[in-house]
Coordinates of C-alpha atoms in Angstrom, one line a residue:
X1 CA -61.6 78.2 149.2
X2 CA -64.0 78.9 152.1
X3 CA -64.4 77.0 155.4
X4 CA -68.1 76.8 157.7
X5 CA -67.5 78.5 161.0
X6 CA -69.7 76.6 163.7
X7 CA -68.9 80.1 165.9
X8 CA -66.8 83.1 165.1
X9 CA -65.9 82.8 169.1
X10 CA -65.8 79.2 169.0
X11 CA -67.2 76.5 170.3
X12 CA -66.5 74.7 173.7
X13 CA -65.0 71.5 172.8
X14 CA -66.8 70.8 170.0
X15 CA -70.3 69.5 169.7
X16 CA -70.5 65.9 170.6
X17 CA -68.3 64.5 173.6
X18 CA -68.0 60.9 171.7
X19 CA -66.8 62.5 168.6
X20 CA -63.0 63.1 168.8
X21 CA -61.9 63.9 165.2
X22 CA -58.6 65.0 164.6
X23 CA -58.5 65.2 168.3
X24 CA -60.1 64.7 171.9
X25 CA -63.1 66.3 172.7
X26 CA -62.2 67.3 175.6
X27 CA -64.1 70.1 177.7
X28 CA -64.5 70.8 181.3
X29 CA -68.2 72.5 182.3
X30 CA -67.4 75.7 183.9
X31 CA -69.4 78.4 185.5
X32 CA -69.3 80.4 182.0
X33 CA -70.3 77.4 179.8
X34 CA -70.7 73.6 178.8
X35 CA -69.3 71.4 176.3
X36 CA -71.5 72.7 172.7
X37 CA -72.1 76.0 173.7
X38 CA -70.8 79.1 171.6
X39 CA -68.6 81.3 172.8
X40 CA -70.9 84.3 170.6
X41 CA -73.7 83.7 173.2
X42 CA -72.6 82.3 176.8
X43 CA -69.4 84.3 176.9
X44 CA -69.9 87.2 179.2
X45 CA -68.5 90.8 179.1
X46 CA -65.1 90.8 180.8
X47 CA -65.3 92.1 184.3
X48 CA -62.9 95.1 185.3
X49 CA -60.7 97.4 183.0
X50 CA -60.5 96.0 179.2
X51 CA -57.3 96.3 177.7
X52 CA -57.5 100.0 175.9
X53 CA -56.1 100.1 172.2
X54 CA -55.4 103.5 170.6
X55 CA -56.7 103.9 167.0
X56 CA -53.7 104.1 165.0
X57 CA -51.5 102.6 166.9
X58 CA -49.8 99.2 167.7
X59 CA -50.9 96.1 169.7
X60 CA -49.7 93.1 171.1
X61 CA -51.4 90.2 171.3
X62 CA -50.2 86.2 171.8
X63 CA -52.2 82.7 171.7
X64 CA -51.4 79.1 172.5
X65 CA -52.2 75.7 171.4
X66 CA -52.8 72.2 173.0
X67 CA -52.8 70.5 169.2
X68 CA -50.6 72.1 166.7
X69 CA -52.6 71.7 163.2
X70 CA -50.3 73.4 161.0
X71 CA -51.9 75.9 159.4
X72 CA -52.3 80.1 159.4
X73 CA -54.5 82.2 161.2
X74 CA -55.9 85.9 161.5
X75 CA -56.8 88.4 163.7
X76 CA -60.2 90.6 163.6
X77 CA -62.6 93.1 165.1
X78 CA -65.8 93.7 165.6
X79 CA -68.1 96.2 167.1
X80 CA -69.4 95.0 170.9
X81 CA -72.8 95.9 170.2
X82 CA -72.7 93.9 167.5
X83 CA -74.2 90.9 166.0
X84 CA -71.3 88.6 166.6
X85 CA -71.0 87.2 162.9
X86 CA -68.5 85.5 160.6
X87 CA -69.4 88.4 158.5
X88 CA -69.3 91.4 160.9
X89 CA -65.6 89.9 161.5
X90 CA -64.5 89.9 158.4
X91 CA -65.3 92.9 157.7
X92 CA -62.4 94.4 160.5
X93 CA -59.6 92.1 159.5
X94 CA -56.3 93.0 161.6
X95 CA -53.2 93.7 159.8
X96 CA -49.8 92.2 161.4
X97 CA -47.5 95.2 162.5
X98 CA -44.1 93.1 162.8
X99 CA -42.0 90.6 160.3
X100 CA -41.5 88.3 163.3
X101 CA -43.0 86.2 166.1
X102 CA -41.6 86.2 169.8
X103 CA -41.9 82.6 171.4
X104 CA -43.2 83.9 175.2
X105 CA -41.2 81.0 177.6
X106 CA -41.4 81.4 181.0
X107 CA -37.8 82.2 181.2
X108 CA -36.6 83.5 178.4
X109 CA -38.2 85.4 174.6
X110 CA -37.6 83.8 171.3
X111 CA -37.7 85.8 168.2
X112 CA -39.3 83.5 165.2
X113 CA -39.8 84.4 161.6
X114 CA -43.0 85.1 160.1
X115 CA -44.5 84.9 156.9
X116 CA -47.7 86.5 156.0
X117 CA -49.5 86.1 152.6
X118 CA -49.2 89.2 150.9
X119 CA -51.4 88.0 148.1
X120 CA -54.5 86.3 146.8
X121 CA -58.0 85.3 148.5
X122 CA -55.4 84.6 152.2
X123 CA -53.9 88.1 151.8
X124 CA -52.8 89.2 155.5
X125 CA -52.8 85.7 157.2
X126 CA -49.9 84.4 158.8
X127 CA -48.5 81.0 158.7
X128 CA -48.3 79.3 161.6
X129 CA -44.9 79.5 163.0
X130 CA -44.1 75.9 163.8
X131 CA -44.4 73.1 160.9
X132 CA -47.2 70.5 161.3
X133 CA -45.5 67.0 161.9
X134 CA -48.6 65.0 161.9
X135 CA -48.0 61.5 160.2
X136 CA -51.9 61.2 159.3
X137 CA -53.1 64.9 158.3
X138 CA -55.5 64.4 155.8
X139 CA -58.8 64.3 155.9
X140 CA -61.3 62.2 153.3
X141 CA -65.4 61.7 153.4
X142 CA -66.2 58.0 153.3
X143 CA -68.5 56.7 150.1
X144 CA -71.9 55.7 150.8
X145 CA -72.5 52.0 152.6
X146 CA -69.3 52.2 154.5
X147 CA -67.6 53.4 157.7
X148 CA -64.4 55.3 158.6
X149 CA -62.5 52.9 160.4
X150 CA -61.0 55.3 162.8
X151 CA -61.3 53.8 166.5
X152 CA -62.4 56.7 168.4
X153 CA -65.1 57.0 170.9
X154 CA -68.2 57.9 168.3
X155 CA -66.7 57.0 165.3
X156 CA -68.8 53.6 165.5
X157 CA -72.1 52.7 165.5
X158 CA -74.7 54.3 166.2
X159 CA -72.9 57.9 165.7
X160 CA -70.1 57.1 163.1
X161 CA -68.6 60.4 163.8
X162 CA -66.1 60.3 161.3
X163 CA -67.5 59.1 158.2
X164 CA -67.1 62.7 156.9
X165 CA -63.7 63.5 157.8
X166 CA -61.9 60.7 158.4
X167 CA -58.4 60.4 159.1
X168 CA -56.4 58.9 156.4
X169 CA -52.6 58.7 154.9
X170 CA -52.6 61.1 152.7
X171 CA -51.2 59.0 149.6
X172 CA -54.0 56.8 150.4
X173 CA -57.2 58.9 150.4
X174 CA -55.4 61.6 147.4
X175 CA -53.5 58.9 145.1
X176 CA -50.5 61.6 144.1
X177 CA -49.8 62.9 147.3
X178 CA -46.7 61.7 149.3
X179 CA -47.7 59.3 152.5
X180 CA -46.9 61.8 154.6
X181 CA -48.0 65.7 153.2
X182 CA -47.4 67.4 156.6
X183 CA -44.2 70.2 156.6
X184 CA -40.8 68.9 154.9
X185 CA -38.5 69.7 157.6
X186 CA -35.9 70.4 155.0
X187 CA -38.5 73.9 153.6
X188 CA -40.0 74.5 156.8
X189 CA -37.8 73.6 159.9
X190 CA -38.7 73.8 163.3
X191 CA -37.5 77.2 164.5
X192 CA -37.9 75.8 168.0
X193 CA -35.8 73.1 167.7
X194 CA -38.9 70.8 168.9
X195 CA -39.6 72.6 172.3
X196 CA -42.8 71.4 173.4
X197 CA -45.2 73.7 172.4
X198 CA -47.2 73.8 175.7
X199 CA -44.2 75.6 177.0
X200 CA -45.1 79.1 175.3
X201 CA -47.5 81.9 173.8
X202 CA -46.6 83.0 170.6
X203 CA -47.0 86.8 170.9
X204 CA -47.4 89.0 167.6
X205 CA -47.6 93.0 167.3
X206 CA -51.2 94.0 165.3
X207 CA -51.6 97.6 163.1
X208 CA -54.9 98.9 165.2
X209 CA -56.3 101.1 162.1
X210 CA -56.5 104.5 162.3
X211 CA -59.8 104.9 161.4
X212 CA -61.9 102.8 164.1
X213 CA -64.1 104.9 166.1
X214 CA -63.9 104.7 169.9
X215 CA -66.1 102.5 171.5
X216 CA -65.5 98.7 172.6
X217 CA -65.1 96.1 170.5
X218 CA -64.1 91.6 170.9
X219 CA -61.1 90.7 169.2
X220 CA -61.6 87.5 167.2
X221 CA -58.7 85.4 166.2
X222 CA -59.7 82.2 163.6
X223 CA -57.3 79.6 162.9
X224 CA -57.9 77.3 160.2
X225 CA -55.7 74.1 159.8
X226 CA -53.5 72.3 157.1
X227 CA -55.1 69.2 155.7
X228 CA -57.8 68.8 158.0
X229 CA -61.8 69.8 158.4
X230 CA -60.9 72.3 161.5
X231 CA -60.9 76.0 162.2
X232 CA -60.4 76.8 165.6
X233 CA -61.5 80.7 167.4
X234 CA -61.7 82.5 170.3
X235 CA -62.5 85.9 171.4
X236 CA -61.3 88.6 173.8
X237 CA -63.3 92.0 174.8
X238 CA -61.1 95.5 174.1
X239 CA -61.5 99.0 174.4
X240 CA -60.7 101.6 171.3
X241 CA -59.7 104.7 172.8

């Protein structure tokens, strides 16, 4: 299936500050932006030297997480002087140069297993790395005449923020699911033996195609989650060479 993208940069902390779903809203103004703006038309250039990638050759790049979602996620380009699109994103996806991950600590580099999809509609995502151990992950749209019961700021009256994703056990919402459809720990255990995951970057190594013209370009990177309404971006500025 297909996902809406609010932003293919993102947005900065969502839209509403009193609608926490499947997470705080939680977003700090800065000199760059405000909570609802998109990162496709506040973000400025990046001051200084960009990072220069040679056409043909191998990159690395590494992100981190506040909220692990479970999940997979992909990398992509597009031109600079481009409309920045969903669609002009898609059309530079970013293939993965490297059968594992490396788990950046501050003191010390863990390698991790990957696994990409190799075919179908998600052909050259990756998994995330680290299974989803949410108890409540799914995700149902409340009938008309009632409310999602969630207690979250917004999810009440007048707003009810939720009422069209609202958190739910799983067996509950989708009668023939187990209560609890997050990772099985004995198919997917955690390669990190539970660190917490605000300790590191996970750092992968990206194929820069060959045939890319110079000229500067913004990385995109879109994650979408497991069992719940999100996809999460964000966007760097690079330089083709």
């Amino acid at each position: 299936g297909t996902a809406p993208v609010v932003d293919p940069c993102g947005q900065a902390g969502g839209k509403y500050e009193q609608t926490p779903v499947g997470g705080d809203s939680v977003f700090f103004a800065t000199n760059f932006s405000r909570m609802g703006d998109l990162g496709s038309e506040v973000l400025p250039p990046t001051r200084g030297p960009l990072p220069r990638w040679a056409a043909g050759s191998e990159a690395a790049v590494a992100w981190g997480m506040r909220f692990n979602h479970g999940g997979g996620y992909q990398y992509r380009l597009c031109p600079a002087d481009a409309a920045l699109t969903e669609e002009c994103f898609q059309r530079t996806p970013l293939a993965f140069a490297s059968t594992t991950h490396r788990a950046l600590f501050a003191d010390r580099v863990v390698e991790l297993p990957a696994t990409q999809v190799d075919s179908g509609p998600a052909e050259g995502w990756m998994r995330m790395p680290l299974p989803d151990r949410d108890p409540h992950p799914c995700d149902y749209e409340v009938p008309p005449g009632e409310h999602c019961s969630a207690r979250c700021p917004g999810c009440g009256p007048p707003w009810y923020a939720a009422d069209s994703a609202c958190p739910a056990n799983c067996a509950k919402a989708f009668p023939g699911l187990p209560s609890v459809a997050s990772a099985d720990p004995r198919l997917f255990p955690d390669p990190l033996g539970g660190a917490d995951f605000h300790s590191f970057a996970i750092e992968d190594t990206l194929a820069v195609p060959s045939s890319l013209l110079p000229g500067e370009y913004v990385l995109g990177w879109r994650w979408d989650c497991e069992l719940t309404s999100q996809v999460w971006s964000s966007c760097a500025d690079i330089t083709v060479v």
